[in-house]
mmCIF file with all atom_site columns, C-alpha atoms in Angstrom:
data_model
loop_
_atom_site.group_PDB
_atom_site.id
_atom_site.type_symbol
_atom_site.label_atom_id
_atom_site.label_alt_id
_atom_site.label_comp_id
_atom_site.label_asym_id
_atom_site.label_entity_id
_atom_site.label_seq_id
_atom_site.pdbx_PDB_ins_code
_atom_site.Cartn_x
_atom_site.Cartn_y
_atom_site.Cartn_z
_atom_site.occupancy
_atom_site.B_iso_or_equiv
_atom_site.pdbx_formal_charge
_atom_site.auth_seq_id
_atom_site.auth_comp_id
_atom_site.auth_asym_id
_atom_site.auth_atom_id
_atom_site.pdbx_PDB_model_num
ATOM 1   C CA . UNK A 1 1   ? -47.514 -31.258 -97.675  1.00 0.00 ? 7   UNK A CA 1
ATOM 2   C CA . UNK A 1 2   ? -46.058 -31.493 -101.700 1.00 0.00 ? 8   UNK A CA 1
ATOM 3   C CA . UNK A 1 3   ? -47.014 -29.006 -104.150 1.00 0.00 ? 9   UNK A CA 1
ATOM 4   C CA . UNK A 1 4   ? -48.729 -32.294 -105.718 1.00 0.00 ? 10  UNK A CA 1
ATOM 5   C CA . UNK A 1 5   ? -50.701 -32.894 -102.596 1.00 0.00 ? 11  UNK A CA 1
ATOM 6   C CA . UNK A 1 6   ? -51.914 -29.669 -102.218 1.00 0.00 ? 12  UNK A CA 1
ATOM 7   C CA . UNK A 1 7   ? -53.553 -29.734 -106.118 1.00 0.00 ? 13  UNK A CA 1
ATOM 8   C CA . UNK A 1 8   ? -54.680 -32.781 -105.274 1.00 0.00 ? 14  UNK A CA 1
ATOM 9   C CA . UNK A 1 9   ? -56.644 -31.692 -102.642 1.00 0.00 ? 15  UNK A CA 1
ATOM 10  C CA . UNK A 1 10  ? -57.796 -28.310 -104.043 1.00 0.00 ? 16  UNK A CA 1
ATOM 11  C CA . UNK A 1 11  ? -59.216 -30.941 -107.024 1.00 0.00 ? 17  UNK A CA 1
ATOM 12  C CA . UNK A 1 12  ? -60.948 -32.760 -104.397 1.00 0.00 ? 18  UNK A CA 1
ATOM 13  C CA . UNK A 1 13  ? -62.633 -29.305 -102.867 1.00 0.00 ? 19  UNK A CA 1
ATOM 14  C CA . UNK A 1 14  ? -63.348 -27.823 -106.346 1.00 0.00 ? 20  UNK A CA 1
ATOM 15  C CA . UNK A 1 15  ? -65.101 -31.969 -107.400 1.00 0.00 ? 21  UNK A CA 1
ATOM 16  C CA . UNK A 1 16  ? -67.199 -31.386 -104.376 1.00 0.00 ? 22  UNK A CA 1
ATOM 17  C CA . UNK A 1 17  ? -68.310 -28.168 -105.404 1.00 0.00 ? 23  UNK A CA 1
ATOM 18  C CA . UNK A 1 18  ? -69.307 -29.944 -109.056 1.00 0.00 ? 24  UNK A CA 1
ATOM 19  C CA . UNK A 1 19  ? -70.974 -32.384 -106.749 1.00 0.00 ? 25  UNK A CA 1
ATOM 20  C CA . UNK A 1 20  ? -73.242 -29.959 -104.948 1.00 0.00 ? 26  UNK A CA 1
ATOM 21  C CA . UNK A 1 21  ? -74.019 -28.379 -108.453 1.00 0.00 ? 27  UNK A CA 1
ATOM 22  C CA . UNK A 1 22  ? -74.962 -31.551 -109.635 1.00 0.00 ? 28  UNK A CA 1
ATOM 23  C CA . UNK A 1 23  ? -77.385 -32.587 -106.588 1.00 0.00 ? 29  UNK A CA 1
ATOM 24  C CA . UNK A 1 24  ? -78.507 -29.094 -106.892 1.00 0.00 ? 30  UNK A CA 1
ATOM 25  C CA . UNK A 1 25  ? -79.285 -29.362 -110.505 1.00 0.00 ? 31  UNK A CA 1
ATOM 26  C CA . UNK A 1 26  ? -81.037 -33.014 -109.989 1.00 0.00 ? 32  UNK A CA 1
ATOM 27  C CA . UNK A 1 27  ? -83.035 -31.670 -106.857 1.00 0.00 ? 33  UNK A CA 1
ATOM 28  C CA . UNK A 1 28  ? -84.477 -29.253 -109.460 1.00 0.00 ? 34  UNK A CA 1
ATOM 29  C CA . UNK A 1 29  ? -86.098 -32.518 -111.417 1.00 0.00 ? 35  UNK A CA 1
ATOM 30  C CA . UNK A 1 30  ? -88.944 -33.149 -110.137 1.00 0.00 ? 36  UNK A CA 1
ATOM 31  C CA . UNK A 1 31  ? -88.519 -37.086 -111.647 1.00 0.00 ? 37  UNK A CA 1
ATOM 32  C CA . UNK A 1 32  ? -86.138 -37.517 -109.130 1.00 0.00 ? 38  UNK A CA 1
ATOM 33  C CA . UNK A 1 33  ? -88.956 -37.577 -106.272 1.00 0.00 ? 39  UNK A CA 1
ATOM 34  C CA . UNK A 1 34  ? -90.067 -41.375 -106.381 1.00 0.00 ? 40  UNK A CA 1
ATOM 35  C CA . UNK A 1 35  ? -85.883 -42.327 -106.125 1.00 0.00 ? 41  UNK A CA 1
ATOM 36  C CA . UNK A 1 36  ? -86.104 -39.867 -102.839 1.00 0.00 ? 42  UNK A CA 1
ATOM 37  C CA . UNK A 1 37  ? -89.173 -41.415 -101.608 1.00 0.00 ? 43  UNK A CA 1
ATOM 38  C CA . UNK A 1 38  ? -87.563 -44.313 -101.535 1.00 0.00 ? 44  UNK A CA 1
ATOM 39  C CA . UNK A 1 39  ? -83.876 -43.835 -100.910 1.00 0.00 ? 45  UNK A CA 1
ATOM 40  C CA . UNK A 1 40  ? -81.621 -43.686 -97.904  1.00 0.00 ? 46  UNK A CA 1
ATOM 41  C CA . UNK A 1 41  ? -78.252 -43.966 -96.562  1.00 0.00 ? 47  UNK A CA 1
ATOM 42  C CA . UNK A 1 42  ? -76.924 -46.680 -94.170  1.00 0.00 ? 48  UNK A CA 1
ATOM 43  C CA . UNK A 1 43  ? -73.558 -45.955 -92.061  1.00 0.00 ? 49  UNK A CA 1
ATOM 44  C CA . UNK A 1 44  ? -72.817 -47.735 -88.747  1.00 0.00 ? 50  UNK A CA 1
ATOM 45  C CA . UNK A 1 45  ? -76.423 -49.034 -87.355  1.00 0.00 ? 51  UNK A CA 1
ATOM 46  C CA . UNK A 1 46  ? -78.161 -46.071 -88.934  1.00 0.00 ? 52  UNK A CA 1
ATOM 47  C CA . UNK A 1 47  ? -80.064 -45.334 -91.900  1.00 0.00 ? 53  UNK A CA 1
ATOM 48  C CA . UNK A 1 48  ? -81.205 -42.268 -92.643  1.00 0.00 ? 54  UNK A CA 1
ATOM 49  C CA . UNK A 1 49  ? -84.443 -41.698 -95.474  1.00 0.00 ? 55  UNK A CA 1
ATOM 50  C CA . UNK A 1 50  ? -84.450 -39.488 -98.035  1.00 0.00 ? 56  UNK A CA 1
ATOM 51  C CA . UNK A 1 51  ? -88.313 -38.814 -97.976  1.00 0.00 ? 57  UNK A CA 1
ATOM 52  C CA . UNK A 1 52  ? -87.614 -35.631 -95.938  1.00 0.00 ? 58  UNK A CA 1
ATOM 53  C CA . UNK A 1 53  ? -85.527 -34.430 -98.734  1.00 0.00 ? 59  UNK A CA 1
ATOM 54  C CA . UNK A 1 54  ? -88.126 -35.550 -101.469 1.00 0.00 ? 60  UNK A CA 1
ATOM 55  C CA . UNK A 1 55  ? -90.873 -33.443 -98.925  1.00 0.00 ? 61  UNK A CA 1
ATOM 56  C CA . UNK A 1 56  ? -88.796 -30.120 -98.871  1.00 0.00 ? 62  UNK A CA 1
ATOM 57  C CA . UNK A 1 57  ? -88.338 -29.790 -102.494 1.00 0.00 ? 63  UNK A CA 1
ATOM 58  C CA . UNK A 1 58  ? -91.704 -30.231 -103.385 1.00 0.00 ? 64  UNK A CA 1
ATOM 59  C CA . UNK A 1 59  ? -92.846 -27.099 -102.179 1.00 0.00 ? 65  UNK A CA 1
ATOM 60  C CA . UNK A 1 60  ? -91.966 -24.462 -104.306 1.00 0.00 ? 66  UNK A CA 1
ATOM 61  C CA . UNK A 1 61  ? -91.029 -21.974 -101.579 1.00 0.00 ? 67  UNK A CA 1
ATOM 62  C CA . UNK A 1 62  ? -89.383 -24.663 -99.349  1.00 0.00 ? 68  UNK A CA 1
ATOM 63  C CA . UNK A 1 63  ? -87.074 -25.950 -102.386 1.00 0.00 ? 69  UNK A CA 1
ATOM 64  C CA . UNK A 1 64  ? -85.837 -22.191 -103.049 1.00 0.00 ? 70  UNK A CA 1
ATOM 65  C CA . UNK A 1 65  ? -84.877 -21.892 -99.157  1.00 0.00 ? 71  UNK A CA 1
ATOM 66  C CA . UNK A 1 66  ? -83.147 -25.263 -99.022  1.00 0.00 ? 72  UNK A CA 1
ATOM 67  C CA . UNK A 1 67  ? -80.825 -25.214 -102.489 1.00 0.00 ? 73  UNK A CA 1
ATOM 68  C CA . UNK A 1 68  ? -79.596 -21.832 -101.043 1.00 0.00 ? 74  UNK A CA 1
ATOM 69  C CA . UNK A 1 69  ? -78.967 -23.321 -98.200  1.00 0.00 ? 75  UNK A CA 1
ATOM 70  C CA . UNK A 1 70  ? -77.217 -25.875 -99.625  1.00 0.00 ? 76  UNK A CA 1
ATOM 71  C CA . UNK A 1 71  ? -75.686 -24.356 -102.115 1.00 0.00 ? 77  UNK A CA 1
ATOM 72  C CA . UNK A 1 72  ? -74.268 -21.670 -99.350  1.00 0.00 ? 78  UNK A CA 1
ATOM 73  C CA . UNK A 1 73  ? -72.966 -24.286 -97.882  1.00 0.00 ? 79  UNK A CA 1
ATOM 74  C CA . UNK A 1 74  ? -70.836 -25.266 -100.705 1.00 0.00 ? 80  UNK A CA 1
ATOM 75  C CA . UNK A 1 75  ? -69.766 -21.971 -101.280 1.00 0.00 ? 81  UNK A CA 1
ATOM 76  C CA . UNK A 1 76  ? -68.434 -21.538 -97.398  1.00 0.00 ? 82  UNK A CA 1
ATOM 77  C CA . UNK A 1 77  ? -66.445 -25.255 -98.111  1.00 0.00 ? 83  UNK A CA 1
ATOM 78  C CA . UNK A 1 78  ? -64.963 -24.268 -101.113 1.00 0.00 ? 84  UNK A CA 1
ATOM 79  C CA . UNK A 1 79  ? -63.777 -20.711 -100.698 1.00 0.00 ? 85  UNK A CA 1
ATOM 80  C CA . UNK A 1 80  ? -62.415 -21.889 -96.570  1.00 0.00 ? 86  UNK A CA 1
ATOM 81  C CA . UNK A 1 81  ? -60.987 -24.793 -97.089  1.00 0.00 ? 87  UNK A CA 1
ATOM 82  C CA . UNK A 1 82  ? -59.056 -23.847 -100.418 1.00 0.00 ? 88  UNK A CA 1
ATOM 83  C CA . UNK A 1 83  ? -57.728 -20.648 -98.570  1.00 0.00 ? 89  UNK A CA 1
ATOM 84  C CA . UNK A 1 84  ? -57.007 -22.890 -96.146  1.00 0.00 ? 90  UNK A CA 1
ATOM 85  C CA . UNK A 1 85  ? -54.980 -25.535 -97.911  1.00 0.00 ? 91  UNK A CA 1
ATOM 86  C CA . UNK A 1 86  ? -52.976 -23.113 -99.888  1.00 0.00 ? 92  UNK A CA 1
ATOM 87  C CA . UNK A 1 87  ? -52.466 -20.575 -96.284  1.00 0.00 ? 93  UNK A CA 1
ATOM 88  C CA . UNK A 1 88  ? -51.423 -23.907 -94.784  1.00 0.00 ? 94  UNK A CA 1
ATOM 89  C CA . UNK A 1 89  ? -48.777 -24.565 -97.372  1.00 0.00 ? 95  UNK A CA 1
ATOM 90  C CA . UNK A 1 90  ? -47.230 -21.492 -97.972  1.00 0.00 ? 96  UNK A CA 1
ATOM 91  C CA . UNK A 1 91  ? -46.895 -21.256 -94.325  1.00 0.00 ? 97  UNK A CA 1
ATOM 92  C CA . UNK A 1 92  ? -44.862 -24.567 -94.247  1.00 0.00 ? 98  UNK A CA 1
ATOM 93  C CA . UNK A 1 93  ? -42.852 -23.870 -97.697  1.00 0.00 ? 99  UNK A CA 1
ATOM 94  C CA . UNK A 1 94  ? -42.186 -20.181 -95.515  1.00 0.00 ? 100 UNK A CA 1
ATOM 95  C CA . UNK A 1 95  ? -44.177 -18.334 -98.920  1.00 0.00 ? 101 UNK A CA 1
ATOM 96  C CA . UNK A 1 96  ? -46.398 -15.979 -96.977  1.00 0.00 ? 102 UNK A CA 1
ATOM 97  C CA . UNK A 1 97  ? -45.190 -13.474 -98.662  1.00 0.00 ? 103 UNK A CA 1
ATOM 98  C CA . UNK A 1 98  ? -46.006 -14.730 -102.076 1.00 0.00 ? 104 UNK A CA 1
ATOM 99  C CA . UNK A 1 99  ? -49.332 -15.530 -100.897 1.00 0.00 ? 105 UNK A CA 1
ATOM 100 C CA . UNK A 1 100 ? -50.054 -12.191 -99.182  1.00 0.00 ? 106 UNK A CA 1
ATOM 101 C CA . UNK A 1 101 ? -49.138 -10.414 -101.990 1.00 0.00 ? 107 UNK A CA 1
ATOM 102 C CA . UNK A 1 102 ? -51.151 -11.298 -104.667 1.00 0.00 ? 108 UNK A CA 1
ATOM 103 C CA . UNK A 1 103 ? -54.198 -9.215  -105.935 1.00 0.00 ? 109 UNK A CA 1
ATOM 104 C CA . UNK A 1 104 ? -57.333 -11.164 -104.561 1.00 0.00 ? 110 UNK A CA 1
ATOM 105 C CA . UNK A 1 105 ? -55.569 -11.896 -101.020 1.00 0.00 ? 111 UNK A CA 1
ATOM 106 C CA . UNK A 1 106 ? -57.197 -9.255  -98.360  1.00 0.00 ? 112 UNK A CA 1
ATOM 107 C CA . UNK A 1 107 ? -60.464 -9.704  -100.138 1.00 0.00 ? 113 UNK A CA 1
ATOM 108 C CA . UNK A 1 108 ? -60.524 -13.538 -100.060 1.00 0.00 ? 114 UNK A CA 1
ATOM 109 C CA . UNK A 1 109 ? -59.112 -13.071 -96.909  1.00 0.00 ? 115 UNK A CA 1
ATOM 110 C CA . UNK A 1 110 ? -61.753 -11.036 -95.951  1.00 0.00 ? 116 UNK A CA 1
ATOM 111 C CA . UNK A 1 111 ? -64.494 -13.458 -97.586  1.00 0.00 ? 117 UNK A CA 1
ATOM 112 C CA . UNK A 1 112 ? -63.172 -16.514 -95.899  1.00 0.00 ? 118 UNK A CA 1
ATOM 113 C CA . UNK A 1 113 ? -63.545 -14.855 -92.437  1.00 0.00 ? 119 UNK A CA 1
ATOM 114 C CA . UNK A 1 114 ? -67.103 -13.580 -93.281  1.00 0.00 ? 120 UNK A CA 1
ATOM 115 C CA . UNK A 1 115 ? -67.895 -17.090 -94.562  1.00 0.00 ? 121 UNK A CA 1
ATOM 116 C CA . UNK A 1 116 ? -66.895 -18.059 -91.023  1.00 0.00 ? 122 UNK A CA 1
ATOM 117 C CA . UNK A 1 117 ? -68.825 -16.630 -89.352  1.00 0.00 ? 123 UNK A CA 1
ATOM 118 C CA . UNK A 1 118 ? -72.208 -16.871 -89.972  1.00 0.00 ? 124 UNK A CA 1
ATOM 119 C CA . UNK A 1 119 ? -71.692 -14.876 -93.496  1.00 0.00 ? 125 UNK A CA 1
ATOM 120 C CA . UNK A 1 120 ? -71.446 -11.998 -91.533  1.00 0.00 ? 126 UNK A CA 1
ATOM 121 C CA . UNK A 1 121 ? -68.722 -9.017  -92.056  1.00 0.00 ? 127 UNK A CA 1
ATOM 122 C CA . UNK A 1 122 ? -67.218 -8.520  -88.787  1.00 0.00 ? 128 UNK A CA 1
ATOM 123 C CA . UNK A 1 123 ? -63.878 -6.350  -88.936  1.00 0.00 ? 129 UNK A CA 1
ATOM 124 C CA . UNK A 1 124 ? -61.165 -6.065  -87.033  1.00 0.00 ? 130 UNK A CA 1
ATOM 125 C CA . UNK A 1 125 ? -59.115 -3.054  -86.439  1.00 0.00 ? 131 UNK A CA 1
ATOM 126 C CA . UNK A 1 126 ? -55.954 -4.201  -88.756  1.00 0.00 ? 132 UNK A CA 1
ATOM 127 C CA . UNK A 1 127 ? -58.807 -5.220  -91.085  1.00 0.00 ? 133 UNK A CA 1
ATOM 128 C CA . UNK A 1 128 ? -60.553 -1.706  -91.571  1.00 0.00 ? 134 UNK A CA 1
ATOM 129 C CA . UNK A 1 129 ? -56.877 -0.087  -92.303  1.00 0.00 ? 135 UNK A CA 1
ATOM 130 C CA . UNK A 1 130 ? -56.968 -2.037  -95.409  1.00 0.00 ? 136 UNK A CA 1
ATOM 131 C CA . UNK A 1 131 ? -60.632 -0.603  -96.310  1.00 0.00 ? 137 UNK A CA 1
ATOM 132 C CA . UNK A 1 132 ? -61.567 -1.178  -99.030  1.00 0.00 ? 138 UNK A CA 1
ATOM 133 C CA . UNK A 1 133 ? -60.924 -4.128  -101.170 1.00 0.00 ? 139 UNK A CA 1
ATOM 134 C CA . UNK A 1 134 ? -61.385 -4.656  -104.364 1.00 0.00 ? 140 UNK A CA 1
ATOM 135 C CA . UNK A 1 135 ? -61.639 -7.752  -106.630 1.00 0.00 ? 141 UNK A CA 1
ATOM 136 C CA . UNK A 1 136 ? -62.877 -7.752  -110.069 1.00 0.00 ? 142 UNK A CA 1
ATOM 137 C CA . UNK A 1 137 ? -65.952 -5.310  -109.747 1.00 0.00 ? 143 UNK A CA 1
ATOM 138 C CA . UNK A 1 138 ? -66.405 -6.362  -106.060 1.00 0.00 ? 144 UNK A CA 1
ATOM 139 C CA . UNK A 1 139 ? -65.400 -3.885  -102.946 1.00 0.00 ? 145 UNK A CA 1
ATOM 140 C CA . UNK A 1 140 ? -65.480 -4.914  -99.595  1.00 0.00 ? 146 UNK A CA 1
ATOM 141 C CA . UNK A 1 141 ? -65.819 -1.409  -97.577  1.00 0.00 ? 147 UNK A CA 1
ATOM 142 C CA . UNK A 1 142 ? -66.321 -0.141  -93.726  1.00 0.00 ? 148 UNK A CA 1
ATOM 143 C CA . UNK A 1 143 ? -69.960 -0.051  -94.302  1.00 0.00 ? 149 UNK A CA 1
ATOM 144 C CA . UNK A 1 144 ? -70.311 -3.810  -94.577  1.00 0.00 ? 150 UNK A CA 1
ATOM 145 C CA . UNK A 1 145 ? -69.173 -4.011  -91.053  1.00 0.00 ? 151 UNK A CA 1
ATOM 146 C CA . UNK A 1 146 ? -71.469 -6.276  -89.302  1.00 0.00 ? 152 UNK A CA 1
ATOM 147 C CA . UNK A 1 147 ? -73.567 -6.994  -92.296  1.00 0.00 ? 153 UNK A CA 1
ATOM 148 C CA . UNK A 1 148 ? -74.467 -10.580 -94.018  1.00 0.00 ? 154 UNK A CA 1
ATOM 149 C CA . UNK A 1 149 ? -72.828 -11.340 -97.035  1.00 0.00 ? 155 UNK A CA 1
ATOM 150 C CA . UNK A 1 150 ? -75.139 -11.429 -100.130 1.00 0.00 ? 156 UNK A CA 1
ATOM 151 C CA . UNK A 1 151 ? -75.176 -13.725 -102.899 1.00 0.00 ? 157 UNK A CA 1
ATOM 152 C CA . UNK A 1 152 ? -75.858 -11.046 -105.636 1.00 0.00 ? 158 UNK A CA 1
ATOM 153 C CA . UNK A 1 153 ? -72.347 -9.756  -103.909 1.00 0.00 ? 159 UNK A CA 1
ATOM 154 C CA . UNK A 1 154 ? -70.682 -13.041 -104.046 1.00 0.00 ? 160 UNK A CA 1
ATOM 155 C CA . UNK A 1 155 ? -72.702 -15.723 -105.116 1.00 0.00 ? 161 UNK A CA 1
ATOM 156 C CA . UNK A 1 156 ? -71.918 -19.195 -107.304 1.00 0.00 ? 162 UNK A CA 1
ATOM 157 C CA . UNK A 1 157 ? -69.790 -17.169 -109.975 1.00 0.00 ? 163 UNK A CA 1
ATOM 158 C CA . UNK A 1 158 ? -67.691 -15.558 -107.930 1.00 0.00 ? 164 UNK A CA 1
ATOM 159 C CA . UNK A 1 159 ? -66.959 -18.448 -105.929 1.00 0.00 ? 165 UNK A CA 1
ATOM 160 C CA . UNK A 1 160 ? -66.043 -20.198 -109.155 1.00 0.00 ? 166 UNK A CA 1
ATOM 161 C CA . UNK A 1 161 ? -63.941 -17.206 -110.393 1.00 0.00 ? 167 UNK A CA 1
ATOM 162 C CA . UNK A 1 162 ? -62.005 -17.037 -106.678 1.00 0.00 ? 168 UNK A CA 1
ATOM 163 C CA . UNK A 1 163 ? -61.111 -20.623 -106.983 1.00 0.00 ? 169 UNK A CA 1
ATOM 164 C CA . UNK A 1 164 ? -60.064 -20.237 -110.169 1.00 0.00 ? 170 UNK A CA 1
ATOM 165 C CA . UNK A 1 165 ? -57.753 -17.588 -109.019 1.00 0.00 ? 171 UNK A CA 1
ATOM 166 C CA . UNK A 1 166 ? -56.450 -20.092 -106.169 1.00 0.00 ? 172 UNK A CA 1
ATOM 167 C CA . UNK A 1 167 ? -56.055 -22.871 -108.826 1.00 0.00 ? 173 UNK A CA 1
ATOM 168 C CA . UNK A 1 168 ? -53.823 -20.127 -110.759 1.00 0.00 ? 174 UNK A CA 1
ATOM 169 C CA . UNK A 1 169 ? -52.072 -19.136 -108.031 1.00 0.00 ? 175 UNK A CA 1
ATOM 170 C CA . UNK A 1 170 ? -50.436 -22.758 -106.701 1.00 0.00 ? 176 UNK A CA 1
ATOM 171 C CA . UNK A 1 171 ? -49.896 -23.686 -110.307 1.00 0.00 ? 177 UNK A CA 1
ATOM 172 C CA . UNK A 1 172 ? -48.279 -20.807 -111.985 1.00 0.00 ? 178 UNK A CA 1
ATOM 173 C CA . UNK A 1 173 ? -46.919 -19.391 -108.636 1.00 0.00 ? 179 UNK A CA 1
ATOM 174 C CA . UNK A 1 174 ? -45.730 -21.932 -105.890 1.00 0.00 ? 180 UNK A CA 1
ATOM 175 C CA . UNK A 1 175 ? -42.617 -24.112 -106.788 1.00 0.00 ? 181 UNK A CA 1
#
């Protein structure tokens, strides 16, 4: 992969974010519903409705569930597969080192793993000798161990302000 590919593709993951804030923001109109009711998608010999959707965001309760849901799902795509891209490079362009040594790398390290599994913390012996991490005014310690990551800890800012970081990173950093 070219240093141009790899921006590409970290546009493409940080668009699909913007895309899931968008359909986030739009679920949250309630004019939207009668489009639902009577929208679907076609791929292959199926079609899929969007009533269901148009059903789950009425209810008040249900609507808060799914957008954070939805919305955690963006966060896990964005934060994994940007790590991932940039991991993958720097692995083929033999910069590790650069990547390993910046600031933000154990704890997005540490994020990304959580994020894969389940948003739960689960440490690893090499991981605890790093305890803890700190990024901006967030610390990832031993007594997270086994315990779900919260949004209030790293929610839709943070995941903006991390990928901003990334962004920064292959830019300024990576030749």
């Amino acid at each position: 992969m070219t240093k141009k590919g790899l921006i590409s593709q970290l546009e493409n993951a940080k668009n699909n974010y913007i895309l899931g804030l968008a359909a986030i923001s739009l679920f949250s109109n309630e004019k939207v519903y009668p489009v639902l009711e009577e929208s679907h998608a076609k791929f292959g010999t199926y079609t899929v409705e969007f009533k269901q959707v148009k059903n789950l965001l009425i209810k008040p309760a249900d609507r808060k569930i799914a957008v954070k849901e939805f919305l955690t799902s963006q966060i896990r795509a964005l934060i994994k597969e940007s790590f991932e891209l940039i991991k993958n490079y720097c692995d083929e362009t033999n910069q590790d080192s650069k990547f390993k040594a910046e600031p933000w790398y154990q704890f997005a390290r540490l994020v990304r793993n959580c994020l894969s599994h389940n948003f739960k913390f689960e440490f690893r012996s090499y991981d605890k000798t790093l305890l803890p991490v700190t990024w901006k005014s967030r610390t990832i310690d031993a007594s997270m161990d086994g315990k779900h990551l919260k949004l209030k800890f790293f929610g839709y800012v943070e995941t903006w302000e991390l990928f901003m970081e990334y962004q920064k990173f292959v830019e300024n950093e990576l030749p």
